[in-house]
Coordinates of N, CA and C in Angstrom, one line a residue:
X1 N 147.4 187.4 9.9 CA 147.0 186.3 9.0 C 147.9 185.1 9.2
X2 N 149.0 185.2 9.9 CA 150.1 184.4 9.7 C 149.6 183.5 11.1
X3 N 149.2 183.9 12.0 CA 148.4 183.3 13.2 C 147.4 181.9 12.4
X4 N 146.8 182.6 12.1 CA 145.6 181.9 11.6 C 146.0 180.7 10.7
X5 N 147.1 181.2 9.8 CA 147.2 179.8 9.1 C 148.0 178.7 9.9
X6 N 148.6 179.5 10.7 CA 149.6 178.3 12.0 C 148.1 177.6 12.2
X7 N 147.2 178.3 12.6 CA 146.1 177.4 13.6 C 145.4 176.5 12.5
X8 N 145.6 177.0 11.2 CA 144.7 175.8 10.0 C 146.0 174.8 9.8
X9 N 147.2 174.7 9.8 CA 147.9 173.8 9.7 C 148.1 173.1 10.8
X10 N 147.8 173.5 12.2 CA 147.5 173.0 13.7 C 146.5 171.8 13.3
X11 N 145.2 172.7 12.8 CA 144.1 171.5 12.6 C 143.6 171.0 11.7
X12 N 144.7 170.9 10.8 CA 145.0 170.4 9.4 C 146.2 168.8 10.0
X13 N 146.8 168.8 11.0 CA 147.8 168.1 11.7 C 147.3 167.5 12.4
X14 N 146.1 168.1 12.8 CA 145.4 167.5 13.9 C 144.6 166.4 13.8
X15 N 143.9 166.6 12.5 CA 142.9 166.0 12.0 C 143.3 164.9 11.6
X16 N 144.8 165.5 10.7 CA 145.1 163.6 9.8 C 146.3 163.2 11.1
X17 N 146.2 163.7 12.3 CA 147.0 162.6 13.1 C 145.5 161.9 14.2
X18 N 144.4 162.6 13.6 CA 143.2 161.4 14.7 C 142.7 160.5 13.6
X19 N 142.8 160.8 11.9 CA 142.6 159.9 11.5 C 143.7 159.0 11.0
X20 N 144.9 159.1 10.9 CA 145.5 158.3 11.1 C 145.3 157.4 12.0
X21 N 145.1 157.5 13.3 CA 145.1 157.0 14.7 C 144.1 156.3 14.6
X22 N 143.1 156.5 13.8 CA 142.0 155.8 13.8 C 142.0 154.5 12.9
X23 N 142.4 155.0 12.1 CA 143.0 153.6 10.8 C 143.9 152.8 11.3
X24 N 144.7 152.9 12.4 CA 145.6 151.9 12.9 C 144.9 151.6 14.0
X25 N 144.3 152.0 15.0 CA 143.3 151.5 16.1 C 142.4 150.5 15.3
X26 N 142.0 150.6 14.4 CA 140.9 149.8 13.7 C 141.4 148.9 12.9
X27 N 142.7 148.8 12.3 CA 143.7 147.8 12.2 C 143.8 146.9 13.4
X28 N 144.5 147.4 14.4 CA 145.1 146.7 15.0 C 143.4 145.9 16.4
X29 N 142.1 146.6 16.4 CA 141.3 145.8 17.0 C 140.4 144.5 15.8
X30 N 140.5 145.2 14.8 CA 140.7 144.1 13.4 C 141.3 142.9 14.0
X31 N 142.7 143.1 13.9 CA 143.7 142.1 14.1 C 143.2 141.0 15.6
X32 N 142.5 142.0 16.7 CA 142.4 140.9 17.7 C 141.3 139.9 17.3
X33 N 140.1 141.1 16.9 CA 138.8 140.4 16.5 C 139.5 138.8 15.7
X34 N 140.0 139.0 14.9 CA 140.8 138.2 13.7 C 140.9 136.7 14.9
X35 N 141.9 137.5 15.4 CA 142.6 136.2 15.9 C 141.8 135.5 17.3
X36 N 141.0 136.4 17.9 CA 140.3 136.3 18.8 C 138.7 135.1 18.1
X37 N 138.2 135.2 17.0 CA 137.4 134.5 16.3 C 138.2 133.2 15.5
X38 N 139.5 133.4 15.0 CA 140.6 132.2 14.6 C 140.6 131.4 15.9
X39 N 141.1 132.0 17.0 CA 141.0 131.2 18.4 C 139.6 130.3 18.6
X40 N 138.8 131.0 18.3 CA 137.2 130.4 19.3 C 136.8 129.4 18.2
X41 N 137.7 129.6 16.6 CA 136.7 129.1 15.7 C 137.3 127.2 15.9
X42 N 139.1 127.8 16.1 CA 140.1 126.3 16.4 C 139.9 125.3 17.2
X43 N 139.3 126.1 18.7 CA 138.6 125.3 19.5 C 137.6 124.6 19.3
X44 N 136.5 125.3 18.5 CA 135.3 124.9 18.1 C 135.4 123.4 17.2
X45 N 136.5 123.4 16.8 CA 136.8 122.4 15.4 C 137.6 121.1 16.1
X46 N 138.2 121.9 17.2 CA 138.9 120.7 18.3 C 137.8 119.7 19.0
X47 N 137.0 120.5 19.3 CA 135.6 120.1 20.5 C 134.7 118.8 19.5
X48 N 134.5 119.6 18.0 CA 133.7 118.9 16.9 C 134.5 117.6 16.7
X49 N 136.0 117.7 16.6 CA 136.9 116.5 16.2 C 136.4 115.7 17.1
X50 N 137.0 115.8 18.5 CA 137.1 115.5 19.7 C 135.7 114.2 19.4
X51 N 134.3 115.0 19.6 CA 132.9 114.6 19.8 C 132.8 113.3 18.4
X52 N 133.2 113.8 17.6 CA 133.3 112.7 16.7 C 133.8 111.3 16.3
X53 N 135.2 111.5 17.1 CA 135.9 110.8 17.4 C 135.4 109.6 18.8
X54 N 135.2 110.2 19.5 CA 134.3 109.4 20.8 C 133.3 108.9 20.0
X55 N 132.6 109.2 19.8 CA 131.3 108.7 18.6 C 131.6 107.5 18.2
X56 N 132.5 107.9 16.8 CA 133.3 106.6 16.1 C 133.7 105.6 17.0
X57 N 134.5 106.2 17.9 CA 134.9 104.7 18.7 C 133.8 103.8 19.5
X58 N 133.1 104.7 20.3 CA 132.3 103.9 20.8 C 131.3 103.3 19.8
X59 N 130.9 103.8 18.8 CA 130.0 102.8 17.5 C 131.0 101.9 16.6
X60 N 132.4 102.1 16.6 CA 133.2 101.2 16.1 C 133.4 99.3 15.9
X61 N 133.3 99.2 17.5 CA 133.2 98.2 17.5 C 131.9 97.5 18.7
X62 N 130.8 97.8 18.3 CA 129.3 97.9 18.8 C 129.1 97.0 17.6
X63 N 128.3 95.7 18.6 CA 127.1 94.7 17.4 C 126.0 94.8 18.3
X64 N 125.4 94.6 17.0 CA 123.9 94.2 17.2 C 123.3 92.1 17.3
X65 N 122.4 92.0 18.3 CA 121.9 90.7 17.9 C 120.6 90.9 18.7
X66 N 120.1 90.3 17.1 CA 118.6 90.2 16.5 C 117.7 88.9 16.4
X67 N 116.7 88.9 17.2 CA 116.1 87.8 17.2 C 114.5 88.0 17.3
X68 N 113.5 87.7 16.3 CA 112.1 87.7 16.8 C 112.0 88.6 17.5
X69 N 112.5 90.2 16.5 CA 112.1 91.5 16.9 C 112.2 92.2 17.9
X70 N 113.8 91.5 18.9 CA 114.1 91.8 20.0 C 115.6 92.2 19.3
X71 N 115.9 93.0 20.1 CA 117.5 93.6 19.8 C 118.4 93.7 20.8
X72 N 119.2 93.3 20.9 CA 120.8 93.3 22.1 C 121.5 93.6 21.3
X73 N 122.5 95.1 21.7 CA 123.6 95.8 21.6 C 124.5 95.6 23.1
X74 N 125.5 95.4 22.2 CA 126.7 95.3 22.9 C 128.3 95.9 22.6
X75 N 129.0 96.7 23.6 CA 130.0 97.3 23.1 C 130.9 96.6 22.9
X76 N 131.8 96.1 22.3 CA 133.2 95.0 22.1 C 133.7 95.9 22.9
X77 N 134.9 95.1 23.7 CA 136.3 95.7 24.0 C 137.4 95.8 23.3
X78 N 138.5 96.1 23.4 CA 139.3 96.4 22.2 C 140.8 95.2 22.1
X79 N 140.0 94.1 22.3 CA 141.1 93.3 22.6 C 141.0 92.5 20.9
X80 N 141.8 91.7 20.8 CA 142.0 90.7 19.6 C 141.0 90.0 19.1
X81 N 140.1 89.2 20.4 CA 139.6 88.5 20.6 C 138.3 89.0 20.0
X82 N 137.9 90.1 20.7 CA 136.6 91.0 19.8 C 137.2 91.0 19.0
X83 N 138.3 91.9 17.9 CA 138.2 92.1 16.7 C 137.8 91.1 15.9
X84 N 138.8 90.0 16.2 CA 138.4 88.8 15.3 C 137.1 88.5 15.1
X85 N 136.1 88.4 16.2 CA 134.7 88.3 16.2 C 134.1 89.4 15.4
X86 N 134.3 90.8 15.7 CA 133.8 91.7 14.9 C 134.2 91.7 13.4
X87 N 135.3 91.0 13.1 CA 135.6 90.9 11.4 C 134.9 89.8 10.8
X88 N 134.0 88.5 11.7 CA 133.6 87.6 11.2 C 131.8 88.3 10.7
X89 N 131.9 89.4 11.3 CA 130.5 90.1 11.0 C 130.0 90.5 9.8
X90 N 129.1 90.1 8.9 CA 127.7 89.6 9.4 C 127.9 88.2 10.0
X91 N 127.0 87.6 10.7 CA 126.8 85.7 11.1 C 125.0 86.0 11.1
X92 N 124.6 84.7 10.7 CA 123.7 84.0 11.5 C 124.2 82.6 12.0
X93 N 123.4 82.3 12.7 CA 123.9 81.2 14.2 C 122.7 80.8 14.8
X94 N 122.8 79.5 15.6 CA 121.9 78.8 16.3 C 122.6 79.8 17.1
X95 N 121.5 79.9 18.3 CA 121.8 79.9 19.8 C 121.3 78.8 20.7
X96 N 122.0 79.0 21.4 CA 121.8 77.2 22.5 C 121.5 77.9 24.0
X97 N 120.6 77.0 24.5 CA 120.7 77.6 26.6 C 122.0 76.5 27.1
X98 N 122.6 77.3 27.9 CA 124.0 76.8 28.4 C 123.7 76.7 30.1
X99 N 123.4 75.8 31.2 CA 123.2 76.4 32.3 C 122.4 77.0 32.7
X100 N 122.1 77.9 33.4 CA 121.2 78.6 33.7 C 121.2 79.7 34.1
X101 N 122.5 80.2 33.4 CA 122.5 81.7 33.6 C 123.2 82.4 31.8
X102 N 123.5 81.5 31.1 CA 124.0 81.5 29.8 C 123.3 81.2 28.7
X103 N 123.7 82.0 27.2 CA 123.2 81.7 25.8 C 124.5 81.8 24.9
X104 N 124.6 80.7 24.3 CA 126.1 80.3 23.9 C 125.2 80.1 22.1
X105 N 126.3 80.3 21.3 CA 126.9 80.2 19.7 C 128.3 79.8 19.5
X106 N 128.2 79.3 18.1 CA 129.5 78.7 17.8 C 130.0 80.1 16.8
X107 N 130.9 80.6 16.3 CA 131.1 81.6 15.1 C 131.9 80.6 14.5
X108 N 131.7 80.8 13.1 CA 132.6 80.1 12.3 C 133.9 79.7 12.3
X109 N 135.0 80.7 12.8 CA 136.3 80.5 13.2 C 136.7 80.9 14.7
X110 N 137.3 80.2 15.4 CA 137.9 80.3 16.2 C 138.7 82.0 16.5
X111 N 138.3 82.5 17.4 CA 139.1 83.6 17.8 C 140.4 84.1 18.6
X112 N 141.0 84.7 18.2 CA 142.4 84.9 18.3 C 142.3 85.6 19.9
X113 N 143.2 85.2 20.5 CA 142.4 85.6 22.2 C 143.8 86.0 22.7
X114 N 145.3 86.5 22.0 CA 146.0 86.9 22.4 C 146.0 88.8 22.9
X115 N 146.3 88.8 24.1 CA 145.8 90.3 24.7 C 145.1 90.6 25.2
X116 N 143.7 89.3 25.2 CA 142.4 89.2 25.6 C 142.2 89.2 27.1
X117 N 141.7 89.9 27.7 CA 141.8 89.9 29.5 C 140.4 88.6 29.5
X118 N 140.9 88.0 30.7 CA 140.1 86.7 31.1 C 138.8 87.8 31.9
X119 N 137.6 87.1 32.1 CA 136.4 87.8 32.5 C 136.5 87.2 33.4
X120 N 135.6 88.3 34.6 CA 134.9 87.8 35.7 C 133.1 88.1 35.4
X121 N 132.3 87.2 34.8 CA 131.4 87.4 33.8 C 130.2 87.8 34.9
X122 N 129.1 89.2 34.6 CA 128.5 89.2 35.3 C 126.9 89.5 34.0
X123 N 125.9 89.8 34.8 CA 124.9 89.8 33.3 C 125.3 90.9 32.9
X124 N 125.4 90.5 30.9 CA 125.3 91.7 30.3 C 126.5 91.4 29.9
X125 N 127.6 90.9 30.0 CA 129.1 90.3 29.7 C 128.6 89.3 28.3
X126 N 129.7 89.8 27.7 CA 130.0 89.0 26.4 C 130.9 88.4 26.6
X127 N 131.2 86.8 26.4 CA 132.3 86.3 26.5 C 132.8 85.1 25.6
X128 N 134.0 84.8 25.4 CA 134.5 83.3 24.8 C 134.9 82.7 25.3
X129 N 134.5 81.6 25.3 CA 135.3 80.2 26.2 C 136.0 79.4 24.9
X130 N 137.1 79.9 25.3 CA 138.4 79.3 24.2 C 138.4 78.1 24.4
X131 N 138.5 77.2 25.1 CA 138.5 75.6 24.4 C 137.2 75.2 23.7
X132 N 136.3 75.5 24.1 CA 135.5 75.0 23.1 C 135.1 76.0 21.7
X133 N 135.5 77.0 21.9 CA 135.5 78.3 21.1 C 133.8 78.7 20.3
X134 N 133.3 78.9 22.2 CA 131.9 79.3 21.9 C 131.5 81.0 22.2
X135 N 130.9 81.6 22.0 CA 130.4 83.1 22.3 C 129.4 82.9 23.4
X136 N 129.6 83.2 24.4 CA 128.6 83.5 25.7 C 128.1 84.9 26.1
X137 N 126.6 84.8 26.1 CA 125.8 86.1 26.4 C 125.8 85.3 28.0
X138 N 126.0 86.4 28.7 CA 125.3 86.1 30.3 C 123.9 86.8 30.3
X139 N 123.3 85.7 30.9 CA 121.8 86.9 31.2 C 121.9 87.1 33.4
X140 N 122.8 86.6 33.5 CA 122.9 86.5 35.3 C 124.3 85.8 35.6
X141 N 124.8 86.3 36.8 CA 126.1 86.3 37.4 C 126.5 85.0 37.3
X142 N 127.9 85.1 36.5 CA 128.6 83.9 36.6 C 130.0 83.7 37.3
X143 N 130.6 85.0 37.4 CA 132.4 84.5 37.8 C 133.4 84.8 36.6
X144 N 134.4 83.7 36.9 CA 135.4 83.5 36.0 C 136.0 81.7 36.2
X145 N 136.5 81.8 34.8 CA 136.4 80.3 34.7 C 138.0 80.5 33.7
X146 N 139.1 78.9 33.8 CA 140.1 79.2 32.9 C 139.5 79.1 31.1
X147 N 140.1 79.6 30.7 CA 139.9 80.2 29.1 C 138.9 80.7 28.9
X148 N 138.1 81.4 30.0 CA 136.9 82.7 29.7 C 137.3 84.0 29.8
X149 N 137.2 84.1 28.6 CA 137.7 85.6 28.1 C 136.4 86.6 27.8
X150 N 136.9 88.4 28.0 CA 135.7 89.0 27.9 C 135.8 89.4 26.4
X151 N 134.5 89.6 25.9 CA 134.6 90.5 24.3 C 134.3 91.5 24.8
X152 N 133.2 92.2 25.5 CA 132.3 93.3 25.7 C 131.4 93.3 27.1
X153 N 130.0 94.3 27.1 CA 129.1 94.4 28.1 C 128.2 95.0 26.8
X154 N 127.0 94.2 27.6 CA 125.7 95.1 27.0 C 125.6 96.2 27.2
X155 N 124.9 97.5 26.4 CA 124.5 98.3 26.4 C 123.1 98.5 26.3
X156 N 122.4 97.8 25.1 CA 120.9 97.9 25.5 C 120.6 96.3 25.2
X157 N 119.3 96.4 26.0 CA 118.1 95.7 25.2 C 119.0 94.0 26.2
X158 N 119.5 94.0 27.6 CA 120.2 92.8 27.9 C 119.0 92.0 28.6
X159 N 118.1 92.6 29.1 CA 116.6 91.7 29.5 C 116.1 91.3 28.2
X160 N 116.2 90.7 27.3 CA 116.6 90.0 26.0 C 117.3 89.1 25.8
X161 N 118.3 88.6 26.4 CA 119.1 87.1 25.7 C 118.4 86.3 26.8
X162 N 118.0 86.2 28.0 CA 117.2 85.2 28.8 C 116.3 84.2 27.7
X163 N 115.6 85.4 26.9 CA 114.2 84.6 25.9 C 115.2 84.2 24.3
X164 N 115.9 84.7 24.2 CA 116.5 84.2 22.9 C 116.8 82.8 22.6
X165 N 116.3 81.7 21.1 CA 116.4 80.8 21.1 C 116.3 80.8 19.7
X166 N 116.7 79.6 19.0 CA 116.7 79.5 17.8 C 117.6 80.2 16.9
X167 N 117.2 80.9 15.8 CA 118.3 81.2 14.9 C 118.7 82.9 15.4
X168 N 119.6 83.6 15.3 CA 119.9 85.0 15.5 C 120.6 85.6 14.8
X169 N 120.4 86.8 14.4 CA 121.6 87.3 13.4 C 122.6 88.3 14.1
X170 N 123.7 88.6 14.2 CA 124.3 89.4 14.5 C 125.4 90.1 13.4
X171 N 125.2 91.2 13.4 CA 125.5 92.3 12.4 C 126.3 93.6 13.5
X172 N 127.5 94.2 12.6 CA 128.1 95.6 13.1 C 127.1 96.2 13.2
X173 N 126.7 97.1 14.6 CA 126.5 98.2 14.7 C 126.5 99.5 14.1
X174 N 126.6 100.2 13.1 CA 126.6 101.1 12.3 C 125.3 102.2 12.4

């Protein structure tokens, strides 16, 4: 008899040391799953920031200019010179033909052009010419000239300021 109960407390020992074993194996792959889904979820939230972020900036400082149902977008650059133009936003404005490869505006105030890299303007270049303190769309290659500074480059719709004339509005991009 005494055999026998050795062997029921064998597998009475037996049993609650596989299920012990099992409650801590299942803890401790808990624990990876855990941190293993914390991990994939962190990244995921990094990638989302990340994507958002690029977003914002590149629509940050993006205008629009509107004319008789034609549209030109263009990205600012991040110098002074754009900001100050992008803070004068909304405008409407005359546009004028400048040359023959240019479409020039006046903006209301004068732009602050400290930090501003000088352009080498080609079509699709946004630019100011600080002494006279005009806004130049290029529709075809022009160079660089003293006190021509860049704001930006087109993005869309630049087979568009060739035909632009008369009144235009330009508005932030949003």
């Amino acid at each position: 008899m005494m055999l026998s109960l050795e062997k029921l407390l064998f597998v009475l020992l037996l049993s609650l040391s596989i299920v012990f074993l099992s409650v801590l194996l299942s803890g401790v792959l808990s624990q990876q799953t855990y941190a293993q889904t914390a991990a994939k979820t962190a990244v995921e939230l990094s990638q989302e920031s990340t994507d958002t972020t690029a977003e914002e900036e590149e629509m940050a400082m993006s205008i629009r200019v509107e004319s008789e149902g034609k549209t030109i977008v263009f990205k600012l650059n991040d110098s002074s010179a754009a900001e100050s133009f992008y803070e004068q936003l909304p405008m409407t404005v005359e546009v004028e033909n400048y040359s023959n490869n240019e479409k020039i505006f006046y903006p209301a105030n004068k732009l602050n052009v400290s930090d501003t890299p000088l352009v080498n303007a080609k079509e699709g270049t946004l630019g100011y010419y600080a002494p006279w303190g005009d806004v130049i769309m290029f529709y075809s290659d022009f160079g660089s000239a003293s006190g021509l500074y860049e704001l930006g480059e087109v993005v869309s719709g630049g087979e568009n300021i060739i035909s632009l004339s008369g009144t235009i509005e330009i508005h932030k991009n949003k």
